[in-house]
Coordinates of C-alpha atoms and ligand atoms in Angstrom, one line a residue:
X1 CA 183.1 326.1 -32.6
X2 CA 183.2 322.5 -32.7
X3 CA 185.1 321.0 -29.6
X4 CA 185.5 317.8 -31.6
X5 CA 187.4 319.8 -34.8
X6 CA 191.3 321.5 -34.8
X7 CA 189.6 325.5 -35.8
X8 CA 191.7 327.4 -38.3
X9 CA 190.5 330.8 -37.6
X10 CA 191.2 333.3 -34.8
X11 CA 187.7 334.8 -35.3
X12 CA 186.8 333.5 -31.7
X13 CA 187.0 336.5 -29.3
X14 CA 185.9 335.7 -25.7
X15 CA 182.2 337.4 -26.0
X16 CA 181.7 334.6 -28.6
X17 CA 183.5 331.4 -27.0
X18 CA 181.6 332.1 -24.0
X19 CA 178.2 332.6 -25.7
X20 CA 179.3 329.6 -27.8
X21 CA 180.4 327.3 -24.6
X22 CA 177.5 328.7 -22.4
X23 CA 174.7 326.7 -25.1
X24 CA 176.7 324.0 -25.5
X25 CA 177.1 323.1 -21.8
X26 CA 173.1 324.0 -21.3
X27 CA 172.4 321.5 -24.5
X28 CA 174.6 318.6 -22.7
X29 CA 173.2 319.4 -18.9
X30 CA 175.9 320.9 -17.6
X31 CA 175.3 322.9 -14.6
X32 CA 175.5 326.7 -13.9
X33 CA 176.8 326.5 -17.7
X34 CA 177.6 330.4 -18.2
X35 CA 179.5 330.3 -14.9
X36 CA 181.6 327.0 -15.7
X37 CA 182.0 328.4 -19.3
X38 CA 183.8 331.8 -17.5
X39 CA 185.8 329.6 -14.8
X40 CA 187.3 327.3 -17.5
X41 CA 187.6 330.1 -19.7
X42 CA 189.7 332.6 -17.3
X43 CA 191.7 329.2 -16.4
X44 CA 192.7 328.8 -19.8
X45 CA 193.7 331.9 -20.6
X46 CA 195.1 333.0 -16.7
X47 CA 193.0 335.9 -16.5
X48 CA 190.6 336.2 -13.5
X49 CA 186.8 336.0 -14.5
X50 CA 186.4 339.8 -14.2
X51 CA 188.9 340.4 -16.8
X52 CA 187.0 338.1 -19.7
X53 CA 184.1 341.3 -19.1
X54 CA 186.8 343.7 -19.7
X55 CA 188.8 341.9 -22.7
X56 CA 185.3 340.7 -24.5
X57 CA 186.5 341.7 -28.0
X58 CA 189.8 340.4 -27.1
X59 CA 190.6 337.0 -29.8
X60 CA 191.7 334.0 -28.7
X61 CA 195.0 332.7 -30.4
X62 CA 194.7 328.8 -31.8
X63 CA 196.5 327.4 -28.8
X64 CA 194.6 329.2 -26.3
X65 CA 191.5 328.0 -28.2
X66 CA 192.5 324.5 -28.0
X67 CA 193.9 324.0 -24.5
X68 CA 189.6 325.7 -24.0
X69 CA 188.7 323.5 -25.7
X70 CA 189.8 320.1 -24.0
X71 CA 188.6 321.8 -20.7
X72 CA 185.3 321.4 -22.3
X73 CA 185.4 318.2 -23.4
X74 CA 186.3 316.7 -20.1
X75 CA 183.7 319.4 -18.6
X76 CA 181.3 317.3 -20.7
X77 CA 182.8 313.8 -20.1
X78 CA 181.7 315.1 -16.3
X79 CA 185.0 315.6 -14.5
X80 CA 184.8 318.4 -11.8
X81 CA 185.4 321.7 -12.9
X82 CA 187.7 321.7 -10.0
X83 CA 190.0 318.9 -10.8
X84 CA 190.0 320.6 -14.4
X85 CA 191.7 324.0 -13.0
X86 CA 192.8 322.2 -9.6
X87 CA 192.0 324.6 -7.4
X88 CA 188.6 325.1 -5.1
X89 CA 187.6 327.8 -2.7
X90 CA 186.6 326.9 0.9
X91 CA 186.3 328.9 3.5
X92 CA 187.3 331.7 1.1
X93 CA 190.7 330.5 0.9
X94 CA 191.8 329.0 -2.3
X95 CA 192.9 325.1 -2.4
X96 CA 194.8 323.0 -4.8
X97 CA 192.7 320.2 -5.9
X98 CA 193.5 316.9 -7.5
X99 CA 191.6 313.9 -8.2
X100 CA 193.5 312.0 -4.7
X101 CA 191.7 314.2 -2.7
X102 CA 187.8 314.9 -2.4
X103 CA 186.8 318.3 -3.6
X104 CA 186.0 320.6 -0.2
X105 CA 181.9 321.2 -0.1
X106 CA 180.4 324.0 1.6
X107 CA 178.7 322.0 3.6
X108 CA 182.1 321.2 5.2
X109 CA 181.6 324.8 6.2
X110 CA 179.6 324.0 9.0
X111 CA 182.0 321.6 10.5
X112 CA 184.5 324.2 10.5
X113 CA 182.6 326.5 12.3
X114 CA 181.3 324.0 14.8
X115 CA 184.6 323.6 15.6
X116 CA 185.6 326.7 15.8
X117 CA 183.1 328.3 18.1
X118 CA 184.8 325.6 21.2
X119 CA 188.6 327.0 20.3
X120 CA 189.4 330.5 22.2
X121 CA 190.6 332.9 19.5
X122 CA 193.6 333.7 22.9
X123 CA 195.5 330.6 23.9
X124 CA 196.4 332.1 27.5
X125 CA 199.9 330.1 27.1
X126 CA 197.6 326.9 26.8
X127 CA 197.4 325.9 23.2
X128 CA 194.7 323.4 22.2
X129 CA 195.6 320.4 20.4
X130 CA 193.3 319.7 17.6
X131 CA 194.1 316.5 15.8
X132 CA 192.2 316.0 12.1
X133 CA 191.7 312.6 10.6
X134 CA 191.5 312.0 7.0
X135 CA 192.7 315.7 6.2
X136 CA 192.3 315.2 2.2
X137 CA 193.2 318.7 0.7
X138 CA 193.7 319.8 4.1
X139 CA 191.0 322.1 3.6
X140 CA 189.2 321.6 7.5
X141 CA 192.8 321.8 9.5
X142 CA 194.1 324.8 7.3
X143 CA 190.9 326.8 7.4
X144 CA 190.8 326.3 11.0
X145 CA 194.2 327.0 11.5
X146 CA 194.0 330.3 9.8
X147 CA 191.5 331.5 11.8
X148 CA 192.8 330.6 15.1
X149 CA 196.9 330.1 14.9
X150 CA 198.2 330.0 18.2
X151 CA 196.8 326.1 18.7
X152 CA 198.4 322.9 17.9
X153 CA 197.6 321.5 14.9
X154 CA 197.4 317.9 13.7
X155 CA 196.4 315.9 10.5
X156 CA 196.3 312.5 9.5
X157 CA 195.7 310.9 6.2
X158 CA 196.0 307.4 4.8
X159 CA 197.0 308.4 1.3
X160 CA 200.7 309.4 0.4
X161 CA 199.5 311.8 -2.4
X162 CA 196.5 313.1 -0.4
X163 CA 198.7 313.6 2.2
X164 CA 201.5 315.6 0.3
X165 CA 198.4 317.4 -1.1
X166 CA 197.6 318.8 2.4
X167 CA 200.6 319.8 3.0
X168 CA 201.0 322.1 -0.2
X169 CA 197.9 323.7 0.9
X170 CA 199.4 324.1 4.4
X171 CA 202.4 326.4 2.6
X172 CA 200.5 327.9 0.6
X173 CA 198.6 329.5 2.9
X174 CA 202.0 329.7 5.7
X175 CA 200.7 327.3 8.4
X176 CA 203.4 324.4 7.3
X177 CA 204.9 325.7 10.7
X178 CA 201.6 325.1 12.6
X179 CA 200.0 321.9 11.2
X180 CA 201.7 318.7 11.2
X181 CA 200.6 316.0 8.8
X182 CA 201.2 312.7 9.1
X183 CA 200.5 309.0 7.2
X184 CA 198.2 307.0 9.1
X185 CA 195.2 305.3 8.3
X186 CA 192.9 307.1 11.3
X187 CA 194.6 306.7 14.6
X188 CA 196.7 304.0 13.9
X189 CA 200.2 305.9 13.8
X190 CA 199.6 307.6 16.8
X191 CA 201.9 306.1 19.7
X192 CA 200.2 305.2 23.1
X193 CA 202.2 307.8 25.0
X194 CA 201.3 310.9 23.2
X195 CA 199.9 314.0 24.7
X196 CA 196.1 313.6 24.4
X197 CA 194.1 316.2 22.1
X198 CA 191.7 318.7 23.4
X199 CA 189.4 318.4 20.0
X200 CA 189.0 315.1 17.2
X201 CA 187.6 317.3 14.3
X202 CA 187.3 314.7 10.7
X203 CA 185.1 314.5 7.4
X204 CA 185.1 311.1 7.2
X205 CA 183.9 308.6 3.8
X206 CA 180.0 308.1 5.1
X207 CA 178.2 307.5 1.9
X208 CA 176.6 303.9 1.9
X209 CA 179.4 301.6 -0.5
X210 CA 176.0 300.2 -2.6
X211 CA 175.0 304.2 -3.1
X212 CA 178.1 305.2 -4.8
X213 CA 177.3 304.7 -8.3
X214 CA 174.0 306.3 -8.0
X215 CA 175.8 310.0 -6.9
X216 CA 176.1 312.4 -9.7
X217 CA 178.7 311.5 -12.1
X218 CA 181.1 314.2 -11.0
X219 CA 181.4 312.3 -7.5
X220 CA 180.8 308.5 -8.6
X221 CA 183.3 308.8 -11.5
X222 CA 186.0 311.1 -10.7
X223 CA 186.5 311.5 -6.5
X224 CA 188.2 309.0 -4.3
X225 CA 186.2 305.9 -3.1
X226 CA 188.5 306.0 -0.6
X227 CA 186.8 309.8 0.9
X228 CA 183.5 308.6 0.6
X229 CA 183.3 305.0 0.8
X230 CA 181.3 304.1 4.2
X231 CA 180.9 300.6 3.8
X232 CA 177.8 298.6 3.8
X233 CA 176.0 301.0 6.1
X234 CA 177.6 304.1 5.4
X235 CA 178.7 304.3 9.0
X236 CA 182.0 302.0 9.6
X237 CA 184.4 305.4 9.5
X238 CA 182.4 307.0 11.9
X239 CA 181.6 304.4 13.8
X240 CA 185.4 303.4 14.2
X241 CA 186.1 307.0 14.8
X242 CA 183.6 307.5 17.9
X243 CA 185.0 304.0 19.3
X244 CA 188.7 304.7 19.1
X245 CA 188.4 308.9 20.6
X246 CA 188.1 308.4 23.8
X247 CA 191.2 306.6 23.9
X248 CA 192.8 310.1 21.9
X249 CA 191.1 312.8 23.9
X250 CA 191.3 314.8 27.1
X251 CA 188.6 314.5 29.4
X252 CA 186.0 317.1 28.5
X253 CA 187.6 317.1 25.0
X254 CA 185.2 317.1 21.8
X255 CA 185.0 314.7 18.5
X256 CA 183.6 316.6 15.7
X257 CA 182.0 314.9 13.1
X258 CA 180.7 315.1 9.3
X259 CA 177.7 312.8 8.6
X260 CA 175.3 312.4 6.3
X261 CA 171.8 314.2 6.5
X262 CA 170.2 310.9 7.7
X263 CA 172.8 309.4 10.1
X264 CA 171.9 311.5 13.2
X265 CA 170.0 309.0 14.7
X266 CA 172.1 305.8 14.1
X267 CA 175.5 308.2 15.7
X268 CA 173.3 308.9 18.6
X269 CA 172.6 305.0 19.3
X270 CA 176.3 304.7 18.3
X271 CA 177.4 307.3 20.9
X272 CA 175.3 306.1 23.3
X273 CA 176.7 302.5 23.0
X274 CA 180.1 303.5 23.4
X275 CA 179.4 305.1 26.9
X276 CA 182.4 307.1 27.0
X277 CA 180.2 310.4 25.8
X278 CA 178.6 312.5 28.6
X279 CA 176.7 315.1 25.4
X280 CA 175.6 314.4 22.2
X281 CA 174.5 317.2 19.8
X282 CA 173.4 317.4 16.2
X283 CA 173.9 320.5 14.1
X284 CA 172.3 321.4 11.1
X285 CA 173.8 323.1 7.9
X286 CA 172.6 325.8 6.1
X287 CA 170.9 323.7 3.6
X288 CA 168.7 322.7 7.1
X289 CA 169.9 318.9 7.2
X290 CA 171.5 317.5 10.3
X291 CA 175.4 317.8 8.5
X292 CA 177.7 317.7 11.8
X293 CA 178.2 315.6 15.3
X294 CA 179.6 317.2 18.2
X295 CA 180.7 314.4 21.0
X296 CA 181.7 315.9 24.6
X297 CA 184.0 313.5 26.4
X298 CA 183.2 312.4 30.1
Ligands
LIG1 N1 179.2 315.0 1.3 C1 179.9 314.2 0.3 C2 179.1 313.9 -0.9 O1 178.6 314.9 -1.4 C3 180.3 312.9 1.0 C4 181.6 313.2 1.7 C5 181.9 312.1 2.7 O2 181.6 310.9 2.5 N2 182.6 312.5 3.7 O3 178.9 312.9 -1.4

């Protein structure tokens, strides 16, 4: 099969596309490249991945071998196999993905649970209210959300079709009744008389600006500057974030924070400067790197 040439022939069943995809993705460094060669396979033909074991003999008609067959080549140009089906699992929920929002990491996982663990599973008639910032695919405020429904739910997000993004996800998963989104570049919508929130939870962008272009070509070349664009330092998001809180928050409410692996000890200095944090704590993903902030307000 050449992805380049229009193939005549139905003589491609799926045993041989996949054998056929699987060493061309491992000649052009594709990663996991029998795995991506089944996702982009099932995608293409709307089967799940199990199914392409069961149907190995089964051919593949011309147009199914060509719509393939452009999921490989922009597979090989490096866009995300995620953006090429538009849909990614977090938190074992399935979310639509396109290139407006960043792609949800495990890591983000962590941040998740680390907000989870401080939001009773009973409200008691006292509903938290959780406000995310920079909601992207809305994968953090849904998953959370799901998993503890009686709370109040918030999102904000800068981006129109980000935002719209979230909110599809929100349906999808029926919590468009629990989660309200909103536009707003970080707090900046919020009027000064609202009801202050028990918990801050956000993924902000925290990649140094100048580091960008060195990420793998899947992030530098296909995800929104805008998600992970940190400025000169990395930190101006979450330095704006921790400053602006307190002014959001209950009293003995939390800010929960993504960072990079090697901020922990500039958002401790940052913390500390702002004064308005009575406990600081660091926790550590499952790839052992320092991957969230928890901030207790005084
Ligand atoms: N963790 C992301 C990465 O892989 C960065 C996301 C962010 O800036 N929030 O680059």
């Amino acid at each position: 099969m050449n992805v380049q040439a229009t193939p005549q022939t139905t003589e491609w069943n799926i045993q041989r596309v996949l054998e056929w995809t699987t060493t061309y993705f491992t000649t052009h460094r594709i990663d996991s490249p029998r795995t991506t060669a089944e996702v982009l396979l099932a995608h293409a033909l709307h089967l799940e991945r199990i199914d392409l074991y069961l149907r190995y003999d089964q051919p593949l008609s011309s147009a199914e071998l060509s719509i393939f067959k452009e999921f490989v080549r922009r597979r090989i140009l490096h866009e995300p196999v995620a953006y090429i089906t538009g849909q990614k699992e977090f938190w074992s929920l399935n979310f639509m993905v396109s290139p407006s929002v960043l792609i949800p990491r495990p890591d983000t996982e962590c941040l998740v649970e680390a907000a989870l663990e401080l939001l009773p599973p009973e409200t008691a008639g006292k509903p938290k209210r959780v406000l995310e910032l920079g909601t992207g695919s809305g994968a953090i405020i849904v998953a959370m959300a799901s998993e503890r429904k009686g709370h109040c739910y918030f999102a904000s997000e800068k981006s129109v079709a980000a935002a719209a993004q979230a909110r599809e996800n929100a349906d999808i998963h029926g919590l468009t009744e629990n989660i309200s989104f909103f536009c707003s570049d970080w707090f900046q919508a919020l009027r000064g008389d609202i009801q202050p929130f028990d918990m801050i939870v956000s993924n902000p962008p925290y990649v140094v600006a100048g580091e960008i272009d060195a990420l793998a070509p899947e992030i530098a070349g296909f995800e929104p500057r805008m998600a992970l664009d940190g400025d000169v330092d990395g930190l101006a998001a979450l330095r704006h974030i921790v400053q602006e809180a307190p002014h959001w928050l209950q009293s003995g409410g939390y800010l929960i924070l993504e960072i990079g692996s090697d901020q922990r000890t500039s958002m401790e200095a940052i913390a500390l400067d702002c004064g308005a944090y009575q406990g600081v704590e660091c926790i550590r993903d499952y790839g052992g790197r320092d991957r969230v902030m928890r901030l207790l307000l005084r």
